[in-house]
Structures are given as C-alpha cells and as structure tokens.
C-alpha cells in the first residue's frame, strides 16, 4: 500500500502543469478564423477572466515543469500579456503607439517581473525556431494567432501546424519555384541566426515546412523579405492604414 501511494505521488508530481483552459476558451471566443482579435468586444465584455488567467501565470510555476510544459506556458504568456496590453490601450492603431511595448518590464510570470522581450529571449534560448511561428506581437504581419492554448502534450503538432499555416499565407510568404524566387516574412531576416543555429539555414527551415519551398535548397534560388505591417491585428479596420513611416516615428519615440 505504501509503495502504491509513493508511486501515485510521483506520478502526480511528474504531471505538474499549469491550467491554460481559460485562455483556450478566450481565444476561441475572441479570435476569428482569420486569426484577428476582436479587441473591442473583449474590452467591452470585461477582462476579468483574462486577468484571472494572468494572475495564475504570475504565481510561482511548478518547479518540475517539463521543458514542453514550460515552453507552452511561455508561449501562452507572451500572447496573453500582449493582448492584455493592447486592451489596456485600446483603441490604438499599432502596438508601437503604446509606451515601450516590448522592452519595459511591466508583466509578471513565475513570480518575477519581465518584459515581452525577456519572455521571447527565454523561448529563443530553448533552441526551437518554430516559436517564431507562435509568438504574436499584435501586428497584421505576425504569424497566425492560434485559436487554442498551447499544451505540452500536443505542442510539437501545434507548432508544426502553425509553421505550415503561416508559410501558406500569401500575404506574408510567397514561393515561386518556376522563377526560383521567394519572398518571406521579415521575421526570417530579423531572427536569421536562430534558424541557422537550429536548422542549418532559413532556406532549410522553409524547405522542411513548406512543400513549395524545396527549390530554395538550390544555388539559383533568390530569397527576399516582405515589408512588415505593424498595424493592429484587429477584426476592424483599425490599424489597416498604419504605414511604415508611422511605425518608424513611433519606434523612434519609444527609444526615449
């Protein structure tokens, strides 16, 4: 009996995780099939459930979280905190219209105060470049915001699906094998080193996850990068006309 009890305790400890079910429900309610967020409805309906979830993330996390559980929690935290920051400032045309959106340590996770950049850095240090297909910084050119919470037991499948869907979005990534030419998200340029360290090259990563990108492994292929649209990923037209010039001046102001 004692041995069975110890086994049950060990099993329970090995399954330590964070409950993301409320975040999952919020994503299904306020993110549409085009992966845009209905910020207006979210704000008007109240942020109580979101704040309750964020309060759970701000408390100490189980010390025996598996690497997959921690990665899933960090991805969920980044996206949830970004949305909460936008709602705080809504209506706003772009995340860059807010005060130091990525660098200021104003958020709490795992009993510590962090910035969005700090969460991203921890994820990048895990050595999985697929996280760049899951982090959504509230911009129209971001990868698709998944309409479900990330979970340890299906994280690999979720990340693979996110990469595939992202690369199939023609407004963000275009492959023309007949012309030996591709134009992809600026994310692949900004974080080129992550793809080189973990997958060999940007081209190798693209070829692995997009059937139409196999030609990029040849010496004749040309790879270019799409301009990034920093307008808000809102279900309305808010942010739709947010230009690169506006983003430049807003980013410059945020350096102060």
mmCIF file of C-alpha atoms in Angstrom:
data_model
loop_
_atom_site.group_PDB
_atom_site.id
_atom_site.type_symbol
_atom_site.label_atom_id
_atom_site.label_comp_id
_atom_site.label_asym_id
_atom_site.label_seq_id
_atom_site.Cartn_x
_atom_site.Cartn_y
_atom_site.Cartn_z
ATOM 1 C CA UNK A 1 0.000 0.000 0.000
ATOM 2 C CA UNK A 2 2.814 2.396 0.930
ATOM 3 C CA UNK A 3 4.638 1.634 -2.319
ATOM 4 C CA UNK A 4 1.456 2.302 -4.342
ATOM 5 C CA UNK A 5 0.942 5.618 -2.550
ATOM 6 C CA UNK A 6 4.504 6.708 -3.276
ATOM 7 C CA UNK A 7 4.020 5.732 -6.921
ATOM 8 C CA UNK A 8 0.840 7.815 -7.135
ATOM 9 C CA UNK A 9 2.597 10.827 -5.575
ATOM 10 C CA UNK A 10 5.487 10.502 -8.008
ATOM 11 C CA UNK A 11 3.096 10.195 -10.938
ATOM 12 C CA UNK A 12 1.203 13.289 -9.810
ATOM 13 C CA UNK A 13 4.427 15.261 -9.442
ATOM 14 C CA UNK A 14 5.657 14.218 -12.885
ATOM 15 C CA UNK A 15 2.421 15.521 -14.387
ATOM 16 C CA UNK A 16 2.769 19.013 -12.875
ATOM 17 C CA UNK A 17 1.478 21.644 -15.249
ATOM 18 C CA UNK A 18 -0.338 24.968 -15.474
ATOM 19 C CA UNK A 19 -4.032 25.139 -16.319
ATOM 20 C CA UNK A 20 -4.457 27.032 -19.612
ATOM 21 C CA UNK A 21 -8.114 26.087 -20.183
ATOM 22 C CA UNK A 22 -9.479 29.581 -19.507
ATOM 23 C CA UNK A 23 -7.026 31.077 -22.004
ATOM 24 C CA UNK A 24 -8.096 28.448 -24.519
ATOM 25 C CA UNK A 25 -11.757 29.482 -24.092
ATOM 26 C CA UNK A 26 -10.924 33.181 -24.520
ATOM 27 C CA UNK A 27 -9.022 32.544 -27.746
ATOM 28 C CA UNK A 28 -11.939 30.574 -29.178
ATOM 29 C CA UNK A 29 -14.324 33.378 -28.221
ATOM 30 C CA UNK A 30 -12.435 36.487 -29.351
ATOM 31 C CA UNK A 31 -10.113 35.360 -32.195
ATOM 32 C CA UNK A 32 -11.774 34.830 -35.565
ATOM 33 C CA UNK A 33 -10.888 32.201 -38.224
ATOM 34 C CA UNK A 34 -8.615 34.758 -39.911
ATOM 35 C CA UNK A 35 -6.643 34.949 -36.641
ATOM 36 C CA UNK A 36 -7.672 38.550 -35.964
ATOM 37 C CA UNK A 37 -8.660 39.694 -32.478
ATOM 38 C CA UNK A 38 -11.976 41.333 -31.605
ATOM 39 C CA UNK A 39 -10.393 43.714 -29.103
ATOM 40 C CA UNK A 40 -13.478 45.930 -28.858
ATOM 41 C CA UNK A 41 -15.742 43.059 -27.801
ATOM 42 C CA UNK A 42 -13.083 41.668 -25.499
ATOM 43 C CA UNK A 43 -12.693 45.024 -23.758
ATOM 44 C CA UNK A 44 -16.431 45.716 -23.502
ATOM 45 C CA UNK A 45 -17.189 42.261 -22.118
ATOM 46 C CA UNK A 46 -14.634 42.705 -19.374
ATOM 47 C CA UNK A 47 -11.108 41.430 -18.782
ATOM 48 C CA UNK A 48 -11.866 39.553 -15.565
ATOM 49 C CA UNK A 49 -11.306 36.050 -16.993
ATOM 50 C CA UNK A 50 -8.116 37.167 -18.744
ATOM 51 C CA UNK A 51 -6.782 38.801 -15.581
ATOM 52 C CA UNK A 52 -7.589 35.676 -13.574
ATOM 53 C CA UNK A 53 -5.549 33.628 -16.041
ATOM 54 C CA UNK A 54 -2.679 36.110 -15.915
ATOM 55 C CA UNK A 55 -2.784 36.022 -12.113
ATOM 56 C CA UNK A 56 -2.281 32.252 -12.355
ATOM 57 C CA UNK A 57 0.734 32.812 -14.610
ATOM 58 C CA UNK A 58 2.167 35.432 -12.237
ATOM 59 C CA UNK A 59 2.304 32.951 -9.336
ATOM 60 C CA UNK A 60 5.307 30.607 -8.947
ATOM 61 C CA UNK A 61 5.235 27.846 -11.559
ATOM 62 C CA UNK A 62 5.730 24.207 -10.533
ATOM 63 C CA UNK A 63 9.452 23.548 -10.201
ATOM 64 C CA UNK A 64 9.153 20.235 -12.017
ATOM 65 C CA UNK A 65 7.519 21.560 -15.176
ATOM 66 C CA UNK A 66 8.697 19.590 -18.197
ATOM 67 C CA UNK A 67 10.548 21.524 -20.927
ATOM 68 C CA UNK A 68 7.464 21.187 -23.161
ATOM 69 C CA UNK A 69 5.162 22.484 -20.416
ATOM 70 C CA UNK A 70 7.417 25.462 -19.768
ATOM 71 C CA UNK A 71 7.650 26.261 -23.482
ATOM 72 C CA UNK A 72 3.869 26.079 -23.851
ATOM 73 C CA UNK A 73 3.383 28.292 -20.791
ATOM 74 C CA UNK A 74 5.838 30.900 -22.083
ATOM 75 C CA UNK A 75 4.143 30.998 -25.490
ATOM 76 C CA UNK A 76 0.729 31.400 -23.887
ATOM 77 C CA UNK A 77 2.069 34.047 -21.510
ATOM 78 C CA UNK A 78 3.618 36.129 -24.296
ATOM 79 C CA UNK A 79 0.444 36.158 -26.374
ATOM 80 C CA UNK A 80 -1.901 36.696 -23.426
ATOM 81 C CA UNK A 81 0.170 39.552 -21.998
ATOM 82 C CA UNK A 82 0.413 41.207 -25.409
ATOM 83 C CA UNK A 83 -3.360 41.083 -25.820
ATOM 84 C CA UNK A 84 -3.878 42.413 -22.298
ATOM 85 C CA UNK A 85 -1.506 45.318 -23.041
ATOM 86 C CA UNK A 86 -3.398 46.151 -26.233
ATOM 87 C CA UNK A 87 -6.750 46.036 -24.428
ATOM 88 C CA UNK A 88 -5.349 48.399 -21.792
ATOM 89 C CA UNK A 89 -4.515 50.907 -24.539
ATOM 90 C CA UNK A 90 -7.385 50.158 -26.935
ATOM 91 C CA UNK A 91 -8.330 51.699 -29.328
ATOM 92 C CA UNK A 92 -4.829 52.009 -30.743
ATOM 93 C CA UNK A 93 -3.621 51.645 -34.331
ATOM 94 C CA UNK A 94 -0.461 49.721 -33.506
ATOM 95 C CA UNK A 95 1.394 48.214 -30.582
ATOM 96 C CA UNK A 96 4.093 50.785 -31.358
ATOM 97 C CA UNK A 97 1.643 53.534 -30.352
ATOM 98 C CA UNK A 98 1.950 52.280 -26.778
ATOM 99 C CA UNK A 99 4.756 53.045 -24.323
ATOM 100 C CA UNK A 100 7.829 50.801 -24.726
ATOM 101 C CA UNK A 101 5.692 47.777 -25.631
ATOM 102 C CA UNK A 102 8.429 45.145 -25.754
ATOM 103 C CA UNK A 103 11.288 46.329 -23.570
ATOM 104 C CA UNK A 104 9.655 47.547 -20.367
ATOM 105 C CA UNK A 105 9.419 45.009 -17.552
ATOM 106 C CA UNK A 106 5.768 45.557 -16.635
ATOM 107 C CA UNK A 107 4.498 41.961 -16.630
ATOM 108 C CA UNK A 108 4.706 39.146 -14.080
ATOM 109 C CA UNK A 109 5.156 35.445 -14.742
ATOM 110 C CA UNK A 110 6.504 32.715 -12.480
ATOM 111 C CA UNK A 111 6.810 35.172 -9.562
ATOM 112 C CA UNK A 112 9.122 37.563 -11.454
ATOM 113 C CA UNK A 113 8.731 40.802 -13.365
ATOM 114 C CA UNK A 114 9.597 40.575 -17.052
ATOM 115 C CA UNK A 115 9.271 42.329 -20.386
ATOM 116 C CA UNK A 116 7.856 40.729 -23.501
ATOM 117 C CA UNK A 117 11.383 40.711 -24.908
ATOM 118 C CA UNK A 118 12.578 38.735 -21.871
ATOM 119 C CA UNK A 119 9.928 36.068 -22.460
ATOM 120 C CA UNK A 120 10.893 35.902 -26.130
ATOM 121 C CA UNK A 121 14.584 35.578 -25.221
ATOM 122 C CA UNK A 122 13.898 32.667 -22.886
ATOM 123 C CA UNK A 123 11.970 30.927 -25.636
ATOM 124 C CA UNK A 124 14.678 31.604 -28.213
ATOM 125 C CA UNK A 125 17.262 30.105 -25.880
ATOM 126 C CA UNK A 126 15.332 26.829 -25.926
ATOM 127 C CA UNK A 127 16.649 26.283 -29.442
ATOM 128 C CA UNK A 128 13.368 25.728 -31.301
ATOM 129 C CA UNK A 129 12.971 28.249 -34.155
ATOM 130 C CA UNK A 130 9.338 27.189 -34.581
ATOM 131 C CA UNK A 131 8.476 29.504 -31.689
ATOM 132 C CA UNK A 132 8.711 32.375 -34.181
ATOM 133 C CA UNK A 133 5.553 30.996 -35.809
ATOM 134 C CA UNK A 134 3.697 31.135 -32.487
ATOM 135 C CA UNK A 135 4.644 34.469 -30.890
ATOM 136 C CA UNK A 136 2.135 37.143 -31.890
ATOM 137 C CA UNK A 137 3.033 40.781 -31.196
ATOM 138 C CA UNK A 138 -0.388 42.190 -32.172
ATOM 139 C CA UNK A 139 0.632 43.134 -35.729
ATOM 140 C CA UNK A 140 -1.081 42.286 -39.007
ATOM 141 C CA UNK A 141 2.087 40.676 -40.387
ATOM 142 C CA UNK A 142 2.534 38.432 -37.355
ATOM 143 C CA UNK A 143 2.164 34.671 -37.697
ATOM 144 C CA UNK A 144 -1.399 33.421 -37.122
ATOM 145 C CA UNK A 145 -2.656 33.698 -33.560
ATOM 146 C CA UNK A 146 -3.701 30.157 -32.755
ATOM 147 C CA UNK A 147 -7.308 29.800 -31.585
ATOM 148 C CA UNK A 148 -6.356 27.427 -28.816
ATOM 149 C CA UNK A 149 -3.883 27.419 -25.953
ATOM 150 C CA UNK A 150 -0.536 25.694 -26.385
ATOM 151 C CA UNK A 151 -0.318 22.475 -24.392
ATOM 152 C CA UNK A 152 2.657 20.256 -23.593
ATOM 153 C CA UNK A 153 1.051 17.022 -24.768
ATOM 154 C CA UNK A 154 0.468 18.330 -28.294
ATOM 155 C CA UNK A 155 2.977 21.168 -28.546
ATOM 156 C CA UNK A 156 5.060 19.689 -31.370
ATOM 157 C CA UNK A 157 1.971 19.157 -33.533
ATOM 158 C CA UNK A 158 0.687 22.655 -32.723
ATOM 159 C CA UNK A 159 3.990 24.312 -33.636
ATOM 160 C CA UNK A 160 4.317 22.329 -36.868
ATOM 161 C CA UNK A 161 0.752 23.281 -37.795
ATOM 162 C CA UNK A 162 1.424 26.941 -37.028
ATOM 163 C CA UNK A 163 4.535 26.988 -39.194
ATOM 164 C CA UNK A 164 2.696 25.331 -42.095
ATOM 165 C CA UNK A 165 -0.271 27.690 -41.888
ATOM 166 C CA UNK A 166 1.970 30.744 -41.568
ATOM 167 C CA UNK A 167 4.067 29.807 -44.596
ATOM 168 C CA UNK A 168 0.880 29.213 -46.634
ATOM 169 C CA UNK A 169 -0.331 32.796 -46.038
ATOM 170 C CA UNK A 170 0.351 34.513 -49.337
ATOM 171 C CA UNK A 171 0.191 37.984 -47.821
ATOM 172 C CA UNK A 172 3.185 37.022 -45.640
ATOM 173 C CA UNK A 173 5.107 34.384 -47.578
ATOM 174 C CA UNK A 174 5.215 33.718 -51.314
ATOM 175 C CA UNK A 175 7.033 30.937 -53.152
ATOM 176 C CA UNK A 176 7.524 30.931 -56.926
ATOM 177 C CA UNK A 177 9.515 27.802 -57.842
ATOM 178 C CA UNK A 178 9.063 28.453 -61.558
ATOM 179 C CA UNK A 179 11.003 31.701 -61.063
ATOM 180 C CA UNK A 180 13.396 30.367 -58.395
ATOM 181 C CA UNK A 181 12.223 33.190 -56.172
ATOM 182 C CA UNK A 182 10.627 33.538 -52.748
ATOM 183 C CA UNK A 183 9.552 36.482 -50.645
ATOM 184 C CA UNK A 184 9.029 35.665 -46.976
ATOM 185 C CA UNK A 185 8.271 37.304 -43.653
ATOM 186 C CA UNK A 186 10.792 39.787 -42.289
ATOM 187 C CA UNK A 187 10.894 37.579 -39.197
ATOM 188 C CA UNK A 188 13.234 35.261 -41.092
ATOM 189 C CA UNK A 189 15.665 38.143 -41.553
ATOM 190 C CA UNK A 190 15.380 39.539 -38.033
ATOM 191 C CA UNK A 191 15.973 36.136 -36.447
ATOM 192 C CA UNK A 192 18.165 34.581 -39.115
ATOM 193 C CA UNK A 193 20.658 33.416 -36.514
ATOM 194 C CA UNK A 194 18.028 31.298 -34.734
ATOM 195 C CA UNK A 195 17.250 29.400 -37.922
ATOM 196 C CA UNK A 196 20.932 28.973 -38.755
ATOM 197 C CA UNK A 197 21.799 27.631 -35.299
ATOM 198 C CA UNK A 198 18.955 25.166 -35.127
ATOM 199 C CA UNK A 199 18.065 24.217 -38.678
ATOM 200 C CA UNK A 200 21.122 24.985 -40.757
ATOM 201 C CA UNK A 201 19.647 27.970 -42.608
ATOM 202 C CA UNK A 202 16.475 29.920 -43.251
ATOM 203 C CA UNK A 203 16.195 28.159 -46.607
ATOM 204 C CA UNK A 204 16.452 24.714 -44.981
ATOM 205 C CA UNK A 205 13.737 25.599 -42.462
ATOM 206 C CA UNK A 206 11.426 26.860 -45.201
ATOM 207 C CA UNK A 207 12.036 23.803 -47.381
ATOM 208 C CA UNK A 208 11.269 21.497 -44.452
ATOM 209 C CA UNK A 209 7.936 23.104 -43.604
ATOM 210 C CA UNK A 210 6.648 24.306 -46.985
ATOM 211 C CA UNK A 211 6.459 21.838 -49.891
ATOM 212 C CA UNK A 212 6.562 24.723 -52.371
ATOM 213 C CA UNK A 213 9.898 25.901 -50.944
ATOM 214 C CA UNK A 214 12.070 22.917 -51.914
ATOM 215 C CA UNK A 215 13.673 24.933 -54.707
ATOM 216 C CA UNK A 216 15.304 27.189 -52.085
ATOM 217 C CA UNK A 217 17.876 24.468 -51.494
ATOM 218 C CA UNK A 218 19.329 25.057 -54.965
ATOM 219 C CA UNK A 219 22.067 27.566 -55.687
ATOM 220 C CA UNK A 220 19.909 29.516 -58.170
ATOM 221 C CA UNK A 221 17.204 30.443 -55.691
ATOM 222 C CA UNK A 222 16.624 34.039 -54.594
ATOM 223 C CA UNK A 223 15.194 34.890 -51.193
ATOM 224 C CA UNK A 224 13.736 38.293 -50.346
ATOM 225 C CA UNK A 225 11.796 39.628 -47.381
ATOM 226 C CA UNK A 226 8.332 41.158 -47.215
ATOM 227 C CA UNK A 227 7.790 44.570 -45.549
ATOM 228 C CA UNK A 228 6.266 44.141 -42.100
ATOM 229 C CA UNK A 229 2.793 45.574 -41.479
ATOM 230 C CA UNK A 230 2.702 46.783 -37.873
ATOM 231 C CA UNK A 231 -0.970 47.802 -37.944
ATOM 232 C CA UNK A 232 -3.053 46.235 -35.177
ATOM 233 C CA UNK A 233 -4.307 42.671 -35.795
ATOM 234 C CA UNK A 234 -7.859 43.831 -35.088
ATOM 235 C CA UNK A 235 -11.064 42.456 -36.599
ATOM 236 C CA UNK A 236 -11.980 46.037 -37.540
ATOM 237 C CA UNK A 237 -10.072 48.255 -39.964
ATOM 238 C CA UNK A 238 -8.257 49.903 -37.064
ATOM 239 C CA UNK A 239 -4.573 49.854 -37.924
ATOM 240 C CA UNK A 240 -5.151 48.779 -41.505
ATOM 241 C CA UNK A 241 -3.628 52.007 -42.835
ATOM 242 C CA UNK A 242 -0.804 52.151 -40.312
ATOM 243 C CA UNK A 243 2.208 52.866 -42.526
ATOM 244 C CA UNK A 244 5.883 52.026 -42.183
ATOM 245 C CA UNK A 245 6.561 55.759 -41.838
ATOM 246 C CA UNK A 246 4.230 55.961 -38.830
ATOM 247 C CA UNK A 247 5.875 52.907 -37.356
ATOM 248 C CA UNK A 248 9.323 54.476 -37.790
ATOM 249 C CA UNK A 249 8.360 57.601 -35.848
ATOM 250 C CA UNK A 250 6.538 55.637 -33.155
ATOM 251 C CA UNK A 251 9.508 53.296 -32.694
ATOM 252 C CA UNK A 252 11.840 56.311 -32.522
ATOM 253 C CA UNK A 253 9.649 57.893 -29.844
ATOM 254 C CA UNK A 254 9.747 54.654 -27.875
ATOM 255 C CA UNK A 255 13.532 54.850 -27.631
ATOM 256 C CA UNK A 256 13.226 57.819 -25.244
#
